[in-house]
Short mmCIF file of C-alpha atoms and ligand atoms in Angstrom, two decimals:
data_model
loop_
_atom_site.label_atom_id
_atom_site.label_comp_id
_atom_site.label_asym_id
_atom_site.label_seq_id
_atom_site.Cartn_x
_atom_site.Cartn_y
_atom_site.Cartn_z
CA UNK A 1 0.00 0.00 0.00
CA UNK A 2 1.35 3.42 -0.83
CA UNK A 3 0.71 5.64 2.12
CA UNK A 4 3.07 7.59 4.34
CA UNK A 5 4.37 5.80 7.43
CA UNK A 6 5.35 7.24 10.82
CA UNK A 7 9.07 6.65 10.28
CA UNK A 8 9.05 8.98 7.26
CA UNK A 9 8.12 11.98 9.41
CA UNK A 10 10.14 14.06 11.85
CA UNK A 11 7.89 14.23 14.90
CA UNK A 12 10.08 16.29 17.19
CA UNK A 13 8.16 19.26 18.70
CA UNK A 14 5.13 18.53 16.53
CA UNK A 15 1.56 18.08 17.72
CA UNK A 16 0.01 14.82 16.57
CA UNK A 17 -3.66 13.83 16.41
CA UNK A 18 -3.87 10.04 16.63
CA UNK A 19 -7.08 8.17 15.72
CA UNK A 20 -7.20 4.84 17.50
CA UNK A 21 -9.92 2.22 17.74
CA UNK A 22 -10.34 1.98 21.52
CA UNK A 23 -13.85 0.62 21.13
CA UNK A 24 -13.59 -1.94 23.90
CA UNK A 25 -16.21 -3.74 26.01
CA UNK A 26 -16.99 -1.87 29.23
CA UNK A 27 -18.46 -3.68 32.22
CA UNK A 28 -19.35 -1.92 35.49
CA UNK A 29 -17.39 1.14 34.43
CA UNK A 30 -14.22 -0.83 33.68
CA UNK A 31 -12.58 -2.04 30.48
CA UNK A 32 -13.44 -5.75 30.21
CA UNK A 33 -10.92 -6.56 27.47
CA UNK A 34 -7.94 -4.24 26.90
CA UNK A 35 -6.56 -5.93 23.77
CA UNK A 36 -7.22 -2.98 21.43
CA UNK A 37 -5.67 -0.57 23.96
CA UNK A 38 -2.58 -2.74 24.46
CA UNK A 39 -2.13 -3.14 20.71
CA UNK A 40 -2.24 0.66 20.31
CA UNK A 41 0.58 1.25 22.80
CA UNK A 42 3.52 0.92 20.35
CA UNK A 43 2.21 3.84 18.28
CA UNK A 44 1.44 5.93 21.37
CA UNK A 45 4.92 5.31 22.80
CA UNK A 46 6.64 5.87 19.46
CA UNK A 47 5.04 9.32 19.07
CA UNK A 48 5.71 10.41 22.65
CA UNK A 49 9.30 9.16 22.58
CA UNK A 50 9.89 11.05 19.33
CA UNK A 51 9.18 14.27 21.24
CA UNK A 52 5.71 15.11 19.95
CA UNK A 53 2.66 16.23 21.90
CA UNK A 54 -0.05 13.62 21.43
CA UNK A 55 -3.83 13.98 21.21
CA UNK A 56 -5.65 10.64 21.06
CA UNK A 57 -9.19 10.22 19.78
CA UNK A 58 -11.48 7.22 19.35
CA UNK A 59 -15.12 6.23 19.20
CA UNK A 60 -16.74 3.93 21.76
CA UNK A 61 -19.96 2.04 21.01
CA UNK A 62 -22.78 3.60 19.08
CA UNK A 63 -24.05 6.66 21.04
CA UNK A 64 -26.56 9.17 19.77
CA UNK A 65 -24.81 11.76 17.60
CA UNK A 66 -26.02 14.95 19.33
CA UNK A 67 -22.95 16.93 20.49
CA UNK A 68 -23.83 15.99 24.09
CA UNK A 69 -21.82 14.06 26.67
CA UNK A 70 -23.33 10.59 27.29
CA UNK A 71 -21.74 8.96 30.30
CA UNK A 72 -22.46 5.41 29.16
CA UNK A 73 -20.32 6.01 26.08
CA UNK A 74 -17.62 8.17 27.67
CA UNK A 75 -14.00 7.20 27.01
CA UNK A 76 -13.35 7.69 30.73
CA UNK A 77 -12.87 3.94 31.55
CA UNK A 78 -10.57 3.60 28.54
CA UNK A 79 -8.51 6.58 29.71
CA UNK A 80 -8.22 5.00 33.19
CA UNK A 81 -6.94 1.79 31.60
CA UNK A 82 -4.49 3.77 29.49
CA UNK A 83 -3.31 5.63 32.61
CA UNK A 84 -2.64 2.27 34.29
CA UNK A 85 -0.77 0.91 31.31
CA UNK A 86 1.34 4.03 30.78
CA UNK A 87 1.62 4.87 34.45
CA UNK A 88 0.78 8.53 33.94
CA UNK A 89 -2.18 10.90 34.35
CA UNK A 90 -4.02 11.60 31.11
CA UNK A 91 -6.60 14.40 30.86
CA UNK A 92 -9.82 13.72 28.92
CA UNK A 93 -11.40 16.72 27.15
CA UNK A 94 -14.49 17.34 25.08
CA UNK A 95 -13.64 18.68 21.63
CA UNK A 96 -14.79 22.19 22.66
CA UNK A 97 -12.69 22.11 25.85
CA UNK A 98 -9.66 20.95 23.90
CA UNK A 99 -10.00 23.77 21.36
CA UNK A 100 -10.04 26.30 24.24
CA UNK A 101 -6.75 25.10 25.74
CA UNK A 102 -3.94 27.63 25.59
CA UNK A 103 -1.32 24.88 25.49
CA UNK A 104 -1.51 21.31 24.17
CA UNK A 105 -0.59 18.81 26.93
CA UNK A 106 2.06 16.15 26.39
CA UNK A 107 -0.65 13.47 26.17
CA UNK A 108 -4.41 13.93 26.22
CA UNK A 109 -7.55 12.23 24.98
CA UNK A 110 -10.53 13.83 23.24
CA UNK A 111 -13.97 12.36 24.02
CA UNK A 112 -15.89 9.83 21.92
CA UNK A 113 -15.82 11.00 18.30
CA UNK A 114 -19.38 9.71 17.87
CA UNK A 115 -20.76 12.34 20.28
CA UNK A 116 -20.21 14.89 17.50
CA UNK A 117 -22.90 15.64 14.94
CA UNK A 118 -21.28 15.07 11.54
CA UNK A 119 -18.95 12.24 12.54
CA UNK A 120 -20.84 9.48 10.73
CA UNK A 121 -21.71 11.66 7.72
CA UNK A 122 -18.03 12.55 7.28
CA UNK A 123 -19.02 16.22 7.58
CA UNK A 124 -16.55 18.69 6.08
CA UNK A 125 -16.75 21.25 8.90
CA UNK A 126 -16.16 18.64 11.60
CA UNK A 127 -13.33 17.08 9.57
CA UNK A 128 -11.68 20.52 9.24
CA UNK A 129 -12.07 21.19 12.99
CA UNK A 130 -10.36 17.90 13.79
CA UNK A 131 -7.63 18.46 11.22
CA UNK A 132 -6.83 21.84 12.83
CA UNK A 133 -6.10 20.27 16.23
CA UNK A 134 -2.55 19.21 15.31
CA UNK A 135 0.33 19.48 12.83
CA UNK A 136 0.01 15.84 11.82
CA UNK A 137 -2.82 13.28 11.70
CA UNK A 138 -1.96 9.62 12.32
CA UNK A 139 -4.53 6.98 11.38
CA UNK A 140 -4.05 3.84 13.47
CA UNK A 141 -7.67 2.67 13.84
CA UNK A 142 -7.54 -0.20 11.35
CA UNK A 143 -10.67 -1.69 12.97
CA UNK A 144 -12.63 1.45 11.98
CA UNK A 145 -10.98 2.06 8.62
CA UNK A 146 -14.05 0.68 6.81
CA UNK A 147 -16.10 3.63 8.12
CA UNK A 148 -15.96 6.86 6.09
CA UNK A 149 -16.32 9.06 9.14
CA UNK A 150 -15.01 12.57 9.86
CA UNK A 151 -12.45 11.25 12.39
CA UNK A 152 -11.20 8.41 10.15
CA UNK A 153 -11.45 9.77 6.62
CA UNK A 154 -12.49 13.43 6.26
CA UNK A 155 -9.80 14.54 8.70
CA UNK A 156 -7.15 13.01 6.43
CA UNK A 157 -8.25 15.14 3.50
CA UNK A 158 -8.00 18.39 5.47
CA UNK A 159 -4.95 17.72 7.66
CA UNK A 160 -1.64 19.37 6.78
CA UNK A 161 0.02 15.97 6.78
CA UNK A 162 -1.27 12.43 7.45
CA UNK A 163 0.24 8.98 7.78
CA UNK A 164 -0.51 5.44 8.92
CA UNK A 165 0.25 4.34 12.47
CA UNK A 166 2.22 1.20 13.38
CA UNK A 167 -0.82 -1.02 14.10
CA UNK A 168 -2.65 -0.11 10.91
CA UNK A 169 0.45 -0.87 8.87
CA UNK A 170 1.03 -4.14 10.75
CA UNK A 171 -2.59 -5.24 10.14
CA UNK A 172 -2.40 -4.47 6.43
CA UNK A 173 0.90 -6.33 6.05
CA UNK A 174 -0.35 -9.46 7.83
CA UNK A 175 -3.71 -9.55 6.10
CA UNK A 176 -2.15 -8.88 2.69
CA UNK A 177 0.33 -11.71 3.26
CA UNK A 178 -2.52 -14.20 3.71
CA UNK A 179 -4.31 -12.80 0.65
CA UNK A 180 -1.29 -12.82 -1.59
CA UNK A 181 0.67 -15.94 -0.59
CA UNK A 182 -1.07 -18.46 -2.77
CA UNK A 183 0.79 -21.71 -2.00
CA UNK A 184 -1.59 -24.12 -0.24
CA UNK A 185 -3.75 -21.37 1.13
CA UNK A 186 -6.73 -22.34 3.25
CA UNK A 187 -9.59 -20.27 4.61
CA UNK A 188 -11.67 -21.66 7.44
CA UNK A 189 -14.89 -19.78 7.99
CA UNK A 190 -17.63 -20.26 10.54
CA UNK A 191 -20.26 -18.15 12.24
CA UNK A 192 -24.01 -18.09 12.22
CA UNK A 193 -25.08 -16.41 9.02
CA UNK A 194 -24.05 -17.11 5.46
CA UNK A 195 -25.65 -13.80 4.35
CA UNK A 196 -23.01 -11.75 6.20
CA UNK A 197 -20.14 -13.77 4.71
CA UNK A 198 -21.32 -14.64 1.20
CA UNK A 199 -19.12 -12.08 -0.58
CA UNK A 200 -16.17 -13.11 1.59
CA UNK A 201 -16.70 -16.79 0.68
CA UNK A 202 -17.01 -15.89 -3.00
CA UNK A 203 -13.90 -13.76 -2.96
CA UNK A 204 -11.80 -16.25 -0.95
CA UNK A 205 -12.87 -19.14 -3.11
CA UNK A 206 -11.25 -17.27 -5.99
CA UNK A 207 -8.08 -16.25 -4.24
CA UNK A 208 -7.41 -19.26 -1.96
CA UNK A 209 -6.95 -22.97 -2.64
CA UNK A 210 -9.49 -24.32 -0.18
CA UNK A 211 -12.35 -22.82 1.79
CA UNK A 212 -13.56 -24.93 4.72
CA UNK A 213 -16.98 -23.97 6.06
CA UNK A 214 -18.57 -24.70 9.43
CA UNK A 215 -21.20 -23.35 11.83
CA UNK A 216 -24.52 -21.95 10.57
CA UNK A 217 -22.87 -21.17 7.21
CA UNK A 218 -22.24 -24.88 6.58
CA UNK A 219 -25.75 -25.80 7.80
CA UNK A 220 -27.25 -23.71 4.99
CA UNK A 221 -25.03 -25.48 2.42
CA UNK A 222 -25.97 -28.89 3.86
CA UNK A 223 -29.66 -27.94 3.53
CA UNK A 224 -29.02 -26.64 -0.03
CA UNK A 225 -27.51 -30.03 -0.85
CA UNK A 226 -30.93 -31.50 -0.14
CA UNK A 227 -30.36 -33.01 3.30
CA UNK A 228 -32.88 -32.67 6.10
CA UNK A 229 -31.17 -30.51 8.73
CA UNK A 230 -34.00 -30.70 11.28
CA UNK A 231 -34.09 -27.63 13.53
CA UNK A 232 -30.56 -26.47 12.59
CA UNK A 233 -29.85 -22.77 12.21
CA UNK A 234 -30.06 -22.05 8.49
CA UNK A 235 -30.97 -19.09 6.27
CA UNK A 236 -33.84 -20.14 3.98
CA UNK A 237 -33.45 -16.99 1.89
CA UNK A 238 -29.87 -17.93 1.02
CA UNK A 239 -30.47 -21.48 -0.19
CA UNK A 240 -30.00 -20.72 -3.89
CA UNK A 241 -26.73 -18.81 -3.26
CA UNK A 242 -25.60 -21.72 -1.07
CA UNK A 243 -26.44 -24.18 -3.85
CA UNK A 244 -24.18 -22.28 -6.26
CA UNK A 245 -21.30 -22.55 -3.78
CA UNK A 246 -21.73 -26.33 -3.75
CA UNK A 247 -20.54 -26.43 -7.38
CA UNK A 248 -17.18 -24.96 -6.37
CA UNK A 249 -14.67 -27.80 -5.77
CA UNK A 250 -12.60 -25.59 -3.44
CA UNK A 251 -15.41 -25.43 -0.90
CA UNK A 252 -15.45 -28.08 1.80
CA UNK A 253 -18.38 -28.74 4.13
CA UNK A 254 -18.52 -31.23 7.03
CA UNK A 255 -19.95 -34.69 6.43
CA UNK A 256 -20.10 -35.67 10.07
CA UNK A 257 -21.64 -33.45 12.70
CA UNK A 258 -22.85 -33.39 16.30
CA UNK A 259 -26.57 -32.93 16.73
CA UNK A 260 -28.95 -32.66 19.65
CA UNK A 261 -32.61 -31.83 20.29
CA UNK A 262 -31.46 -29.18 22.77
CA UNK A 263 -28.33 -27.06 23.10
CA UNK A 264 -28.49 -27.83 26.83
CA UNK A 265 -28.18 -31.58 26.33
CA UNK A 266 -25.17 -33.58 25.16
CA UNK A 267 -25.08 -34.31 21.41
CA UNK A 268 -24.72 -37.40 19.24
CA UNK A 269 -22.42 -37.92 16.29
CA UNK A 270 -24.11 -38.45 12.95
CA UNK A 271 -23.53 -38.25 9.25
CA UNK A 272 -25.29 -35.27 7.59
CA UNK A 273 -27.74 -37.63 5.88
CA UNK A 274 -29.36 -38.86 9.09
CA UNK A 275 -30.39 -35.88 11.19
CA UNK A 276 -33.77 -36.22 12.92
CA UNK A 277 -36.50 -33.62 12.52
CA UNK A 278 -36.26 -32.48 16.13
CA UNK A 279 -32.43 -32.21 16.10
CA UNK A 280 -30.11 -29.33 15.24
CA UNK A 281 -26.45 -29.32 14.20
CA UNK A 282 -24.32 -27.80 16.97
CA UNK A 283 -20.74 -28.85 16.17
CA UNK A 284 -18.29 -30.65 13.89
CA UNK A 285 -17.87 -34.36 14.67
CA UNK A 286 -14.40 -35.96 15.19
CA UNK A 287 -14.62 -37.60 11.70
CA UNK A 288 -14.90 -34.14 10.08
CA UNK A 289 -11.97 -32.89 12.16
CA UNK A 290 -9.87 -35.86 11.02
CA UNK A 291 -10.68 -34.96 7.41
CA UNK A 292 -9.73 -31.29 7.93
CA UNK A 293 -6.51 -32.00 9.85
CA UNK A 294 -4.18 -32.80 6.88
CA UNK A 295 -5.47 -29.77 4.98
CA UNK A 296 -4.59 -27.45 7.85
CA UNK A 297 -1.29 -29.17 8.59
CA UNK A 298 -0.12 -28.86 4.96
CA UNK A 299 -1.33 -25.29 4.53
CA UNK A 300 1.12 -22.52 3.62
CA UNK A 301 -1.27 -19.86 4.87
CA UNK A 302 -4.45 -20.11 6.94
CA UNK A 303 -7.12 -17.50 7.34
CA UNK A 304 -9.57 -18.19 10.18
CA UNK A 305 -12.78 -16.34 10.84
CA UNK A 306 -15.74 -17.48 12.93
CA UNK A 307 -16.49 -20.38 15.31
CA UNK A 308 -17.32 -23.76 13.74
CA UNK A 309 -20.07 -24.65 16.18
CA UNK A 310 -21.92 -23.48 19.29
CA UNK A 311 -18.60 -23.05 21.11
CA UNK A 312 -20.06 -21.02 23.98
CA UNK A 313 -21.67 -24.30 25.20
CA UNK A 314 -19.36 -26.82 26.80
CA UNK A 315 -21.04 -29.75 24.98
CA UNK A 316 -20.44 -28.22 21.57
CA UNK A 317 -17.08 -26.45 21.80
CA UNK A 318 -14.86 -29.42 20.85
CA UNK A 319 -14.90 -28.79 17.08
CA UNK A 320 -13.94 -25.12 17.36
CA UNK A 321 -11.36 -25.82 20.09
CA UNK A 322 -9.78 -28.59 18.02
CA UNK A 323 -9.68 -26.45 14.88
CA UNK A 324 -8.07 -23.60 16.86
CA UNK A 325 -5.40 -25.99 18.17
CA UNK A 326 -4.74 -27.44 14.71
CA UNK A 327 -4.32 -23.94 13.24
CA UNK A 328 -1.90 -23.07 16.04
CA UNK A 329 0.05 -26.32 15.46
CA UNK A 330 0.22 -25.90 11.67
CA UNK A 331 3.47 -24.59 10.19
CA UNK A 332 1.42 -22.38 7.87
CA UNK A 333 1.26 -18.62 8.48
CA UNK A 334 -2.02 -18.19 10.36
CA UNK A 335 -4.17 -15.11 10.64
CA UNK A 336 -7.35 -14.92 12.71
CA UNK A 337 -9.85 -12.09 12.87
CA UNK A 338 -13.34 -11.18 13.97
CA UNK A 339 -14.75 -10.82 17.51
CA UNK A 340 -15.97 -14.38 18.14
CA UNK A 341 -12.86 -15.86 16.55
CA UNK A 342 -10.65 -14.17 19.12
CA UNK A 343 -12.87 -15.37 21.99
CA UNK A 344 -12.72 -18.91 20.57
CA UNK A 345 -8.92 -18.77 20.21
CA UNK A 346 -8.68 -17.44 23.76
CA UNK A 347 -10.91 -20.26 25.07
CA UNK A 348 -8.73 -22.82 23.26
CA UNK A 349 -5.65 -21.20 24.85
CA UNK A 350 -3.92 -20.63 21.50
CA UNK A 351 -4.23 -16.86 21.06
CA UNK A 352 -0.45 -16.41 21.47
CA UNK A 353 0.35 -19.24 19.08
CA UNK A 354 -1.40 -17.81 16.03
CA UNK A 355 0.92 -15.85 13.76
CA UNK A 356 -1.33 -12.82 13.59
CA UNK A 357 -4.55 -11.86 15.33
CA UNK A 358 -6.36 -8.91 13.84
CA UNK A 359 -7.91 -6.31 16.16
CA UNK A 360 -10.68 -5.76 13.61
CA UNK A 361 -14.08 -7.31 13.00
CA UNK A 362 -16.00 -5.63 10.16
CA UNK A 363 -12.88 -4.00 8.68
CA UNK A 364 -11.09 -7.38 8.68
CA UNK A 365 -13.91 -8.99 6.68
CA UNK A 366 -14.12 -6.07 4.24
CA UNK A 367 -10.36 -6.03 3.67
CA UNK A 368 -10.29 -9.79 3.09
CA UNK A 369 -13.21 -9.46 0.67
CA UNK A 370 -11.05 -7.10 -1.36
CA UNK A 371 -13.11 -3.98 -0.66
CA UNK A 372 -11.43 -0.59 -0.60
CA UNK A 373 -11.43 0.78 2.94
CA UNK A 374 -12.22 4.52 2.87
CA UNK A 375 -9.67 5.60 5.49
CA UNK A 376 -6.86 3.70 3.75
CA UNK A 377 -7.93 5.11 0.41
CA UNK A 378 -7.80 8.62 1.93
CA UNK A 379 -4.26 7.95 3.21
CA UNK A 380 -3.22 6.76 -0.26
CA UNK A 381 -4.81 9.81 -1.92
CA UNK A 382 -2.81 12.02 0.43
CA UNK A 383 0.46 10.96 -1.20
CA UNK A 384 -0.81 10.98 -4.81
C1 3PG B 401 -15.59 -2.58 15.62
O1 3PG B 401 -15.67 -2.89 16.82
O2 3PG B 401 -15.74 -3.41 14.70
C2 3PG B 401 -15.17 -1.17 15.28
O3 3PG B 401 -14.83 -0.47 16.41
C3 3PG B 401 -16.22 -0.47 14.46
O4 3PG B 401 -17.37 -0.28 15.22
P1 3PG B 401 -18.76 -0.02 14.50
O5 3PG B 401 -19.19 -1.31 13.87
O6 3PG B 401 -19.70 0.48 15.56
O7 3PG B 401 -18.52 1.03 13.43
#
């Protein structure tokens, strides 16, 4: 990708506006998972150590866009977590308060970008206001780079200078590697709905050698193949699209599954041609895992997105846990992304053994589909 990077810019004595994605789960006023904050630290430290004054901004959740402070969506818990990690006090300002400061602090945070009217419409006036806050804009919110918002995209157009942060560049390099390295490349995709992943499946079944499907996605293909799937989660409206996928020899669906008449009861192993009317598919059976194993072990690159069964339930987590462990054990370069995927990898205890774990959900899927991400496009336009 041809955008400017941090190491091409002299940061000394500059003011820097850094857009991060610190959209993290908050429970009882505390950050419940600090992964996105921790992964943003290298860029924060790099900018501070280079002698610049740093202003951080991020969105959190989906508040009402009304220019008003909404406590539930305040970045305050995130700032507390950042204070703990950096071991320093960090002031949190509203945009108006920040603009009234006579001096820019060494490190400060500006409140939730989504409080501002015009953020989601990529409003020109708001973009210009943000661009004016500093000498340089650094985009490091890869997980929000698929949103053409004022704080991710418009601000780039109007800033004096703009570049990519370390995390954004790292994400793009890892994800591009999986997309471009074509030797024995395998995608393994799960999750509930085929409708949300159809374009991803189509695009990966062009660019990769094999696409293994599981979860609700595979259920819909099994139903499209003409099998009775009982009470399994499927998308009726997607049956004809699913049928088309069945013609693609790169696509692999399970032949052996675990079914039950209740997700609260233990399951039984069956072939996909003998599922009872009152049963639903909840997991991959050991026979399917045995069939997948050599494919994953021989893979040059592996892209993993989505759980392969109802992994939140103890009775039906074995398939996803086993897949996660096989991916971690494979010599292939493995990349995982998407919210549930990370939780599944964490549950399997292999998060540290995957080669790259993306911090993004929606942006990860869009990038892998081959879509242009507006914030990255804006960064590229800045150098052209
Ligand atoms: C995410 O969590 O995927 C990003 O922070 C984007 O959030 P959004 O879907 O609310 O735009």
